[in-house]
XYZ file of C-alpha atoms in Angstrom:
613
model
C -6.003 44.229 -3.812
C -7.090 41.803 -0.908
C -3.719 40.696 -0.019
C -2.445 44.050 0.367
C -5.432 45.541 2.297
C -4.750 42.397 4.664
C -0.778 42.849 4.487
C -1.531 46.810 5.452
C -4.167 45.776 8.673
C -1.407 43.290 9.888
C 1.300 45.703 9.318
C -0.899 48.401 11.564
C -1.704 46.064 14.121
C 1.928 44.845 14.635
C 3.029 48.322 14.781
C 0.872 48.516 17.620
C 1.479 45.300 19.167
C 5.448 45.861 18.914
C 5.236 48.843 21.058
C 2.673 47.574 23.218
C 4.992 44.793 23.950
C 8.039 47.066 24.636
C 5.919 49.335 26.927
C 4.729 46.215 28.892
C 8.569 44.808 29.164
C 9.540 48.497 30.992
C 6.352 48.253 33.650
C 7.439 44.028 34.026
C 11.298 45.433 34.385
C 10.223 48.131 36.901
C 7.414 45.882 38.670
C 4.660 47.490 37.133
C 4.944 50.818 38.578
C 5.780 53.757 36.056
C 7.429 55.641 38.651
C 10.095 53.367 39.267
C 11.348 54.080 35.612
C 14.806 56.126 36.140
C 13.900 59.246 33.558
C 17.430 58.528 31.543
C 15.501 55.196 30.493
C 12.180 57.014 29.506
C 14.070 59.924 28.076
C 15.296 56.787 25.264
C 12.335 55.481 24.585
C 10.252 57.114 21.612
C 13.751 56.708 19.616
C 13.916 53.044 20.888
C 9.943 52.599 19.804
C 11.030 53.596 16.173
C 14.140 51.644 15.929
C 12.734 48.403 17.166
C 9.652 48.934 15.257
C 11.852 49.239 11.750
C 13.685 46.226 13.152
C 10.892 44.138 13.894
C 8.882 44.839 10.529
C 11.730 44.263 8.894
C 12.304 40.734 10.418
C 8.815 40.001 10.041
C 8.956 40.268 6.253
C 12.079 38.394 6.086
C 10.603 35.730 8.187
C 7.236 36.002 5.492
C 5.205 36.229 8.210
C 2.778 38.581 6.122
C 2.595 35.626 3.419
C 1.223 32.839 5.717
C -2.455 32.112 5.385
C -3.156 32.658 9.364
C -6.925 30.910 8.848
C -4.507 27.833 8.349
C -1.748 28.322 11.082
C -0.087 25.725 12.704
C 3.251 24.977 13.946
C 5.322 26.119 10.819
C 3.748 29.336 11.388
C 4.397 29.748 15.393
C 7.846 28.422 14.690
C 8.213 31.410 12.621
C 7.106 33.607 14.674
C 9.240 32.741 17.343
C 12.359 33.131 15.258
C 11.352 36.324 13.961
C 11.150 38.002 17.869
C 14.041 36.400 18.603
C 16.057 37.837 16.052
C 14.701 41.227 16.060
C 15.220 41.390 19.675
C 18.724 39.737 19.570
C 19.786 43.053 17.047
C 18.036 45.431 19.348
C 20.435 43.918 22.328
C 23.299 43.941 19.675
C 22.115 48.112 18.837
C 21.828 48.656 22.883
C 25.360 47.001 23.305
C 27.320 49.200 20.697
C 25.863 52.300 20.832
C 26.277 52.132 24.651
C 22.268 53.556 24.679
C 20.852 53.460 28.301
C 18.429 50.856 28.001
C 18.362 47.693 30.638
C 19.182 44.883 27.886
C 16.616 42.306 29.930
C 13.963 44.439 28.597
C 14.465 42.894 25.241
C 14.153 39.399 26.749
C 11.298 40.102 28.707
C 10.143 42.096 25.162
C 11.091 38.615 23.288
C 7.945 36.436 25.634
C 5.434 39.451 24.649
C 6.434 39.876 21.327
C 5.655 35.623 20.867
C 2.733 35.725 23.065
C 0.686 38.893 21.259
C 2.037 38.411 17.710
C 1.366 34.994 17.779
C -1.861 35.426 19.588
C -3.345 37.500 17.575
C -2.955 35.481 14.232
C -3.688 31.923 16.184
C -6.783 33.713 17.508
C -8.157 34.980 13.910
C -7.758 31.169 13.143
C -10.347 30.365 16.262
C -12.292 33.107 15.663
C -13.146 31.822 11.835
C -13.778 28.210 13.611
C -15.707 30.041 15.985
C -18.004 31.242 13.451
C -18.378 28.670 11.248
C -19.094 26.373 14.124
C -16.748 24.265 14.300
C -16.484 24.345 17.962
C -20.149 23.624 18.281
C -22.222 20.417 18.041
C -23.059 20.450 14.604
C -25.710 18.355 13.728
C -26.480 16.497 10.662
C -22.282 16.070 10.331
C -20.919 12.638 9.765
C -19.269 11.075 13.006
C -16.049 9.526 11.957
C -13.694 7.086 13.812
C -10.123 7.059 12.852
C -8.347 3.677 13.566
C -4.991 4.572 14.014
C -3.834 7.196 16.390
C -0.484 7.914 14.252
C 1.116 10.693 12.003
C -1.316 9.854 9.576
C -4.464 9.596 12.398
C -3.225 13.541 13.546
C -2.969 14.548 10.057
C -6.524 13.042 9.139
C -8.244 14.748 12.676
C -6.295 18.296 11.241
C -7.609 17.909 7.678
C -11.223 17.565 8.584
C -11.166 20.261 10.963
C -9.720 22.977 8.303
C -12.424 21.977 6.398
C -15.756 21.912 7.931
C -17.860 22.349 4.991
C -17.247 18.044 4.443
C -19.342 17.758 7.926
C -17.453 15.217 8.975
C -16.530 15.063 12.502
C -13.829 12.831 14.134
C -15.360 11.868 17.522
C -12.913 8.899 18.575
C -9.535 6.638 17.734
C -8.876 3.489 18.166
C -5.198 2.105 18.265
C -3.678 -1.347 19.899
C -0.469 0.382 20.710
C -0.186 -0.061 24.560
C -0.763 3.055 26.967
C -2.738 5.521 24.772
C -5.982 4.300 25.353
C -7.835 7.123 27.245
C -5.056 9.702 26.192
C -5.858 12.617 23.181
C -4.610 13.294 19.998
C -5.299 16.515 18.786
C -8.282 16.727 21.319
C -9.745 13.609 19.920
C -9.580 10.936 22.680
C -8.369 6.987 21.649
C -11.354 5.103 23.200
C -9.839 1.746 22.859
C -8.396 -1.214 20.886
C -9.540 -3.162 17.811
C -11.429 -5.267 20.133
C -13.579 -2.015 21.006
C -14.384 -0.621 17.310
C -18.069 -2.533 17.262
C -18.796 -1.145 20.804
C -17.351 1.951 20.080
C -19.789 2.218 16.601
C -22.565 1.549 18.649
C -21.809 3.839 21.267
C -21.117 6.954 19.681
C -23.606 6.280 16.558
C -20.487 6.122 14.237
C -21.065 6.975 10.848
C -18.335 5.755 9.225
C -14.756 4.343 10.022
C -11.598 5.280 8.518
C -8.668 2.996 8.641
C -5.758 5.255 8.844
C -2.592 3.221 9.114
C -0.727 3.122 6.241
C 2.274 0.740 7.068
C 0.179 -1.860 8.487
C 0.117 -5.255 6.618
C -2.284 -6.995 4.475
C -3.511 -9.706 7.588
C -3.976 -6.444 10.013
C -6.210 -4.639 7.484
C -8.288 -7.705 7.114
C -8.564 -8.429 10.311
C -9.711 -4.564 10.946
C -12.242 -5.010 8.297
C -13.681 -8.384 9.318
C -14.122 -6.757 12.634
C -15.308 -3.456 11.328
C -17.819 -5.977 8.645
C -19.849 -6.108 11.990
C -21.038 -2.700 12.352
C -23.230 -0.622 10.223
C -20.732 1.705 9.132
C -19.180 2.612 6.022
C -15.170 1.699 5.942
C -12.916 3.481 3.963
C -8.880 3.169 3.828
C -6.376 5.608 3.522
C -4.042 3.699 1.031
C -0.081 3.443 1.404
C 2.394 5.465 3.391
C 3.767 6.635 -0.107
C 1.037 8.500 -0.728
C 0.992 10.924 2.220
C 3.131 12.992 1.496
C 1.152 16.450 1.558
C -1.092 16.368 4.650
C -3.206 19.358 2.987
C -4.742 16.911 0.293
C -4.771 13.738 3.055
C -8.401 14.194 2.781
C -8.112 13.562 -1.169
C -6.585 10.237 -0.265
C -9.267 8.367 1.442
C -10.998 5.906 -0.375
C -13.223 2.769 -0.306
C -11.896 -0.661 0.965
C -11.340 -2.761 -1.962
C -10.323 -6.350 -2.726
C -7.029 -5.711 -3.296
C -6.369 -3.968 0.235
C -7.889 -7.702 1.756
C -5.729 -9.792 -0.907
C -2.510 -7.908 -1.516
C 0.907 -8.669 -0.952
C 4.452 -7.660 0.001
C 5.689 -5.286 -2.453
C 7.794 -7.176 -5.480
C 11.550 -6.225 -4.983
C 12.293 -5.614 -8.526
C 15.809 -5.856 -9.611
C 15.670 -2.438 -11.801
C 19.096 -2.795 -13.218
C 18.823 -6.347 -14.269
C 15.565 -5.976 -15.840
C 16.680 -2.887 -17.986
C 19.891 -4.106 -19.038
C 17.641 -6.653 -21.131
C 14.960 -4.386 -22.211
C 16.462 -0.968 -22.668
C 17.282 -0.049 -26.240
C 15.691 -3.745 -27.565
C 13.007 -4.335 -30.435
C 10.262 -6.162 -27.815
C 7.229 -7.311 -29.579
C 4.007 -8.412 -27.062
C 1.642 -10.813 -28.283
C -1.948 -10.412 -26.775
C -0.893 -6.863 -26.190
C -4.109 -5.387 -25.737
C -5.414 -8.095 -23.204
C -5.454 -7.520 -19.311
C -1.856 -9.225 -18.832
C -0.344 -8.006 -22.453
C -1.255 -4.174 -22.079
C -0.047 -4.301 -18.438
C 3.240 -5.635 -19.957
C 3.450 -2.888 -22.400
C 3.091 -0.321 -19.495
C 5.824 -1.608 -17.538
C 7.700 -2.300 -20.409
C 7.296 1.573 -21.948
C 9.005 2.953 -18.443
C 12.635 0.732 -19.442
C 12.882 2.801 -23.066
C 12.826 -0.260 -25.419
C 13.958 0.741 -29.167
C 10.960 -0.348 -30.327
C 7.733 -1.491 -28.973
C 5.076 -3.813 -30.906
C 1.874 -4.444 -29.766
C 0.639 -7.669 -31.672
C -3.435 -8.319 -30.809
C -6.192 -9.845 -32.776
C -8.854 -7.471 -31.236
C -8.190 -4.067 -32.879
C -10.385 -2.177 -29.580
C -8.138 -3.222 -27.323
C -4.719 -2.203 -29.288
C -6.161 0.939 -29.790
C -6.509 1.471 -26.184
C -3.130 0.432 -25.129
C -1.348 2.415 -28.022
C -3.132 5.737 -27.139
C -2.439 5.202 -23.483
C 0.960 4.546 -24.152
C 1.745 7.246 -26.372
C -0.137 10.167 -24.044
C 2.186 8.763 -21.287
C 5.410 8.147 -23.569
C 5.211 10.434 -26.354
C 9.115 9.887 -27.426
C 8.243 5.837 -27.793
C 8.506 4.279 -30.820
C 5.149 2.450 -30.549
C 3.806 0.080 -33.607
C 0.249 -1.589 -33.312
C -0.484 -4.605 -35.351
C -3.650 -6.594 -35.724
C -2.791 -10.305 -36.664
C -3.694 -13.561 -35.396
C -1.176 -15.988 -34.293
C -2.695 -18.841 -35.565
C -1.359 -16.793 -39.318
C 1.955 -18.246 -39.972
C 3.103 -16.065 -42.937
C 1.421 -13.404 -41.502
C 3.956 -13.665 -38.512
C 7.021 -14.502 -40.430
C 6.430 -11.089 -42.484
C 6.014 -8.875 -38.847
C 9.338 -10.834 -37.558
C 11.068 -10.345 -41.005
C 9.904 -6.264 -40.618
C 10.693 -5.598 -36.837
C 12.798 -8.391 -36.233
C 12.258 -8.050 -32.421
C 15.097 -9.322 -29.564
C 12.708 -9.699 -27.295
C 9.247 -11.836 -27.445
C 6.936 -11.865 -24.567
C 3.800 -14.391 -25.864
C 0.946 -13.675 -24.191
C -1.873 -14.542 -26.614
C -4.368 -17.343 -25.673
C -7.485 -18.403 -24.949
C -7.885 -18.488 -20.849
C -11.570 -19.115 -20.311
C -11.797 -22.547 -18.502
C -15.652 -22.892 -19.507
C -15.309 -21.534 -22.928
C -12.390 -23.715 -23.795
C -14.310 -26.824 -22.867
C -17.169 -26.077 -24.972
C -14.820 -24.905 -27.961
C -11.806 -27.040 -27.498
C -10.486 -26.877 -31.108
C -10.074 -23.105 -30.991
C -8.034 -23.367 -27.876
C -5.735 -25.957 -29.573
C -5.580 -23.555 -32.748
C -4.448 -20.514 -30.334
C -2.348 -22.084 -27.416
C -0.617 -24.909 -29.094
C -0.491 -24.056 -32.694
C -0.408 -20.166 -32.138
C 2.615 -20.557 -29.700
C 4.304 -23.032 -32.040
C 3.909 -20.501 -34.689
C 5.513 -17.530 -32.684
C 8.501 -19.910 -30.993
C 9.306 -20.699 -34.813
C 9.350 -16.999 -35.718
C 11.691 -16.166 -32.959
C 13.956 -19.168 -33.843
C 14.176 -18.553 -37.308
C 14.672 -14.618 -37.266
C 17.406 -15.241 -34.283
C 15.100 -13.400 -31.140
C 17.373 -13.043 -27.962
C 14.429 -14.098 -25.746
C 10.845 -15.622 -25.659
C 9.209 -15.252 -22.882
C 5.734 -17.348 -22.567
C 2.863 -16.489 -19.908
C 1.412 -19.857 -18.496
C -1.055 -20.889 -16.088
C -1.458 -22.998 -12.771
C -3.762 -25.178 -14.704
C -1.300 -26.197 -17.246
C -0.271 -28.644 -13.543
C -2.245 -31.902 -13.907
C -4.858 -30.263 -16.132
C -8.240 -31.307 -16.139
C -9.593 -29.235 -18.749
C -8.614 -28.085 -22.365
C -7.066 -24.854 -21.874
C -5.064 -25.864 -18.985
C -3.878 -28.804 -21.226
C -3.071 -27.132 -24.002
C -1.183 -24.598 -21.956
C 0.953 -27.527 -20.953
C 1.626 -28.442 -24.856
C 2.640 -24.415 -24.856
C 5.303 -25.177 -22.051
C 6.547 -28.399 -23.814
C 6.927 -26.735 -27.153
C 8.614 -24.193 -24.949
C 10.952 -26.605 -23.621
C 11.672 -28.632 -26.767
C 12.898 -25.125 -28.597
C 15.297 -24.537 -25.985
C 17.551 -27.539 -26.191
C 18.180 -26.693 -30.303
C 17.607 -23.057 -30.453
C 19.972 -19.844 -29.715
C 16.490 -18.224 -28.389
C 16.421 -18.436 -24.783
C 12.814 -19.886 -24.386
C 11.074 -19.736 -20.674
C 7.688 -20.104 -19.273
C 6.136 -17.943 -16.323
C 3.459 -19.658 -14.548
C 1.107 -18.178 -12.415
C -2.311 -18.455 -10.948
C -5.258 -15.794 -11.052
C -4.409 -12.087 -11.634
C -7.143 -9.829 -9.650
C -9.526 -8.139 -12.146
C -8.349 -9.594 -15.177
C -10.757 -9.568 -18.123
C -13.091 -12.651 -17.686
C -12.057 -13.330 -14.037
C -14.280 -14.109 -10.785
C -14.261 -10.613 -9.328
C -15.193 -8.366 -12.214
C -18.019 -11.417 -12.433
C -19.127 -11.183 -8.650
C -19.010 -7.211 -9.101
C -21.314 -7.319 -12.000
C -23.728 -9.516 -10.334
C -23.618 -7.260 -7.066
C -24.586 -4.373 -9.088
C -27.480 -6.386 -10.639
C -28.972 -7.429 -6.715
C -27.616 -11.015 -7.138
C -27.403 -13.690 -6.530
C -23.371 -14.190 -6.649
C -22.488 -17.602 -8.092
C -20.311 -19.513 -6.304
C -19.142 -23.112 -7.937
C -17.910 -24.662 -4.653
C -18.046 -23.673 -1.233
C -14.465 -25.138 -0.707
C -12.940 -24.023 -4.174
C -9.755 -22.244 -3.395
C -7.820 -20.082 -6.066
C -4.266 -18.348 -5.784
C -4.300 -14.553 -6.695
C -2.106 -11.584 -7.186
C -2.332 -8.397 -8.890
C -1.926 -7.430 -12.518
C 1.318 -5.258 -11.812
C 3.012 -7.780 -9.474
C 2.202 -10.787 -12.076
C 3.698 -8.424 -14.795
C 6.842 -7.223 -12.279
C 7.358 -10.816 -11.741
C 7.456 -11.898 -15.417
C 9.680 -9.497 -16.473
C 12.250 -10.295 -13.767
C 11.807 -13.971 -14.615
C 12.433 -13.240 -18.172
C 15.608 -11.253 -16.836
C 16.915 -14.747 -15.143
C 16.572 -16.504 -18.110
C 19.033 -19.090 -19.449
C 16.803 -21.266 -21.568
C 14.231 -24.032 -20.846
C 12.859 -22.687 -17.550
C 9.586 -22.829 -16.419
C 9.172 -19.916 -13.583
C 7.087 -20.353 -10.754
C 5.727 -16.931 -9.095
C 5.229 -17.481 -5.548
C 1.159 -17.107 -5.294
C 1.106 -16.807 -1.374
C -1.886 -18.018 0.749
C -4.695 -19.456 -1.289
C -8.252 -17.559 -0.967
C -11.357 -19.577 -0.575
C -13.463 -18.054 -3.543
C -16.622 -18.173 -0.614
C -14.445 -15.723 1.091
C -13.712 -13.511 -1.613
C -17.890 -13.598 -2.781
C -18.581 -12.558 0.835
C -15.703 -9.771 1.210
C -16.739 -8.265 -2.003
C -20.315 -8.222 -1.144
C -19.590 -6.510 2.274
C -17.535 -3.929 0.537
C -20.228 -3.069 -1.953
C -22.156 -1.947 1.167
C -24.469 -5.084 1.891
C -24.926 -7.992 4.120
C -23.884 -11.418 2.826
C -27.135 -13.656 2.717
C -29.472 -10.900 3.767
C -29.288 -8.108 0.783
C -27.032 -10.372 -1.607
C -27.507 -13.917 -1.763
C -24.589 -16.173 -2.175
C -25.981 -19.120 -4.365
C -23.328 -22.170 -5.118
C -23.781 -23.698 -8.749
C -21.354 -27.146 -8.506
C -18.441 -26.849 -10.211
C -18.289 -26.227 -14.060
C -16.529 -28.894 -16.501
C -12.742 -28.848 -16.462
C -12.763 -27.083 -12.878
C -10.740 -28.326 -9.931
C -11.729 -27.534 -6.538
C -7.625 -26.070 -5.983
C -5.226 -25.448 -8.524
C -1.491 -26.794 -8.319
C 1.792 -24.916 -9.416
C 3.965 -27.924 -10.016
C 3.996 -31.447 -11.896
C 5.535 -33.517 -9.458
C 8.106 -34.732 -11.219
C 9.208 -31.759 -11.897
C 10.881 -29.995 -8.458
C 11.880 -26.537 -7.534
C 14.264 -24.327 -7.013
C 14.759 -21.044 -5.215
C 16.015 -17.706 -7.129
C 17.595 -15.310 -6.259
C 14.440 -13.619 -5.888
C 12.310 -14.973 -3.052
C 8.903 -14.812 -5.111
C 10.171 -16.312 -8.031
C 11.256 -20.056 -8.230
C 12.157 -22.313 -11.082
C 11.163 -25.855 -11.917
C 13.498 -28.319 -13.208
C 13.335 -28.366 -16.802
C 11.717 -31.780 -18.568
C 12.776 -33.811 -21.664
C 10.815 -32.722 -24.211
C 11.674 -33.991 -27.839
C 10.955 -31.550 -30.186
C 11.023 -33.414 -33.390
C 7.892 -36.258 -31.676
C 6.452 -33.192 -30.491
C 6.066 -31.709 -33.962
C 4.536 -34.562 -35.329
C 2.267 -34.849 -32.323
C 1.337 -31.479 -33.225
C 0.839 -32.389 -36.596
C -1.242 -35.362 -36.107
C -3.444 -32.772 -33.404
C -4.168 -30.591 -36.949
C -5.392 -33.386 -38.936
C -7.128 -34.887 -35.951
C -8.866 -31.267 -36.089
C -9.974 -31.640 -39.374
C -11.337 -35.004 -39.778
C -11.974 -36.103 -36.343
C -12.510 -33.365 -33.966
C -14.807 -35.225 -31.461
C -11.353 -37.065 -30.671
C -8.875 -34.140 -30.093
C -9.262 -34.923 -25.924
C -8.208 -38.097 -26.304
C -5.259 -37.272 -28.426
C -4.130 -34.238 -26.137
C -4.107 -37.091 -23.145
C -1.689 -38.812 -25.643
C 1.051 -35.920 -25.582
C -0.208 -34.588 -22.018
C -0.455 -38.527 -19.882
C -1.592 -36.271 -16.993
C -4.487 -34.467 -18.574
C -7.380 -35.816 -16.893
C -10.900 -35.052 -18.229
C -12.971 -38.076 -17.936
C -15.274 -37.040 -15.348
C -16.202 -34.213 -17.417
C -17.290 -35.559 -20.685
């Protein structure tokens, strides 16, 4: 009903404006003197008014001038008004020409400009009137003052969005942009006051409450530098994440979020060869051990998108398996998904699973990975990471799996902790099997992943929530980081390159100081490091290094066609000797558990634990 009333009012108004426009065109054509209009022209005006009204109203309907929400009128609506007016006046010129009606054709050229002015003016005037009565053009008290960094398309759209939503009570008051030559210019009425070097001064002078980084195409370094400057203000800092999300400007504000640690550490997107990955995953039976963990669950998510014949999630923890099972079934109802609760230590159970489901591809992500916990429980690390890997590898070989991809870690390189040492033995198992099996055994080695279970970032966040202190082991400790999805994408890509025996090493980018990470997380949470939240140094934990390595000295490295994946030179490992050493290890665990570190060092000579026992 409201729509019909609104259209009816616009029709009445347009009838008046169309006639006003036509009569005004006559006056302008004859020098604003009605006496100058020849009688033969005057006699045709009533008929002309009737025909022009019908033609123009029809044209307005055709170009949907009665379907737009004029309170949100913009350039799109203005273009429609111009086109509708041009089309209708062109029709009128054609009518006059074909009918030989005594009317000056220039009348309709003048009418076109008047139509655009009055028809458009009334509609845009309605939008301006609404903004005036809602206080948009007044200095509104108790609104947040916004400083937008980025005077590009995103910044312009953001300004418009805030103006369209005064109920948010946010007012853009200034822009910052490093582009040369635009300082002092205006964007949608807002002045570009300076470059990033002026952020702190502008925030202080204009009493800014919130800063929004609206540079979707900015590099990580640029975001990092800008955030560092913004952290010297007392303003809340938010970000418009990425260009791909800015598709519909009407939901732009909904995309604004707090800056998170991934924004400061994120890397360039992975160039995934979808065809190559699809060729070995699509239509295959795929088993993911540890499928409920951080890496395992993401593997399942990404594998599901490649339409495997069957996806088998194996995990020892039922809650994790249940969660990822429900998530995948909701997103991929067509997926043949099997969730199995089992322990990789139990060989008979694994053999039964392999016999039943005959997986083609195995991603082995089941492992104990917490360094301090494994230092306190070395035999458990050995049972899971060594015996468990051997069990899965033997089953893959026995039941004819096509490919076996093991998730390894940078801590396996020159290990100083039992976790890293056991993962190095697991790598040796993979390389030894590759020489004797038709199954292609490979390992993928990478560093820390952001937000994984038990990693430093969730720990820091919890400590910040509790009011601190945030504990860092050493001010100089550094680590490599990548996001979980990125790590998994590269694992899938590496799996596609596998020929057998390789250890793929992922490019982890630049290392990050854990101390800097802690400070940034505190700032992102709205606190001042060492003022609101203290940072305490606790000393290196047992088995912990100041820095991690990705290569053994003797391995060497070769590039692959993917610039983020490298191949470590395969090292010879005799499977028969390794099996005997692992059997001896089983016996030592039962009879002389306190000697397991000494025996692990025999298997992994570069395992250095002397300083931690």
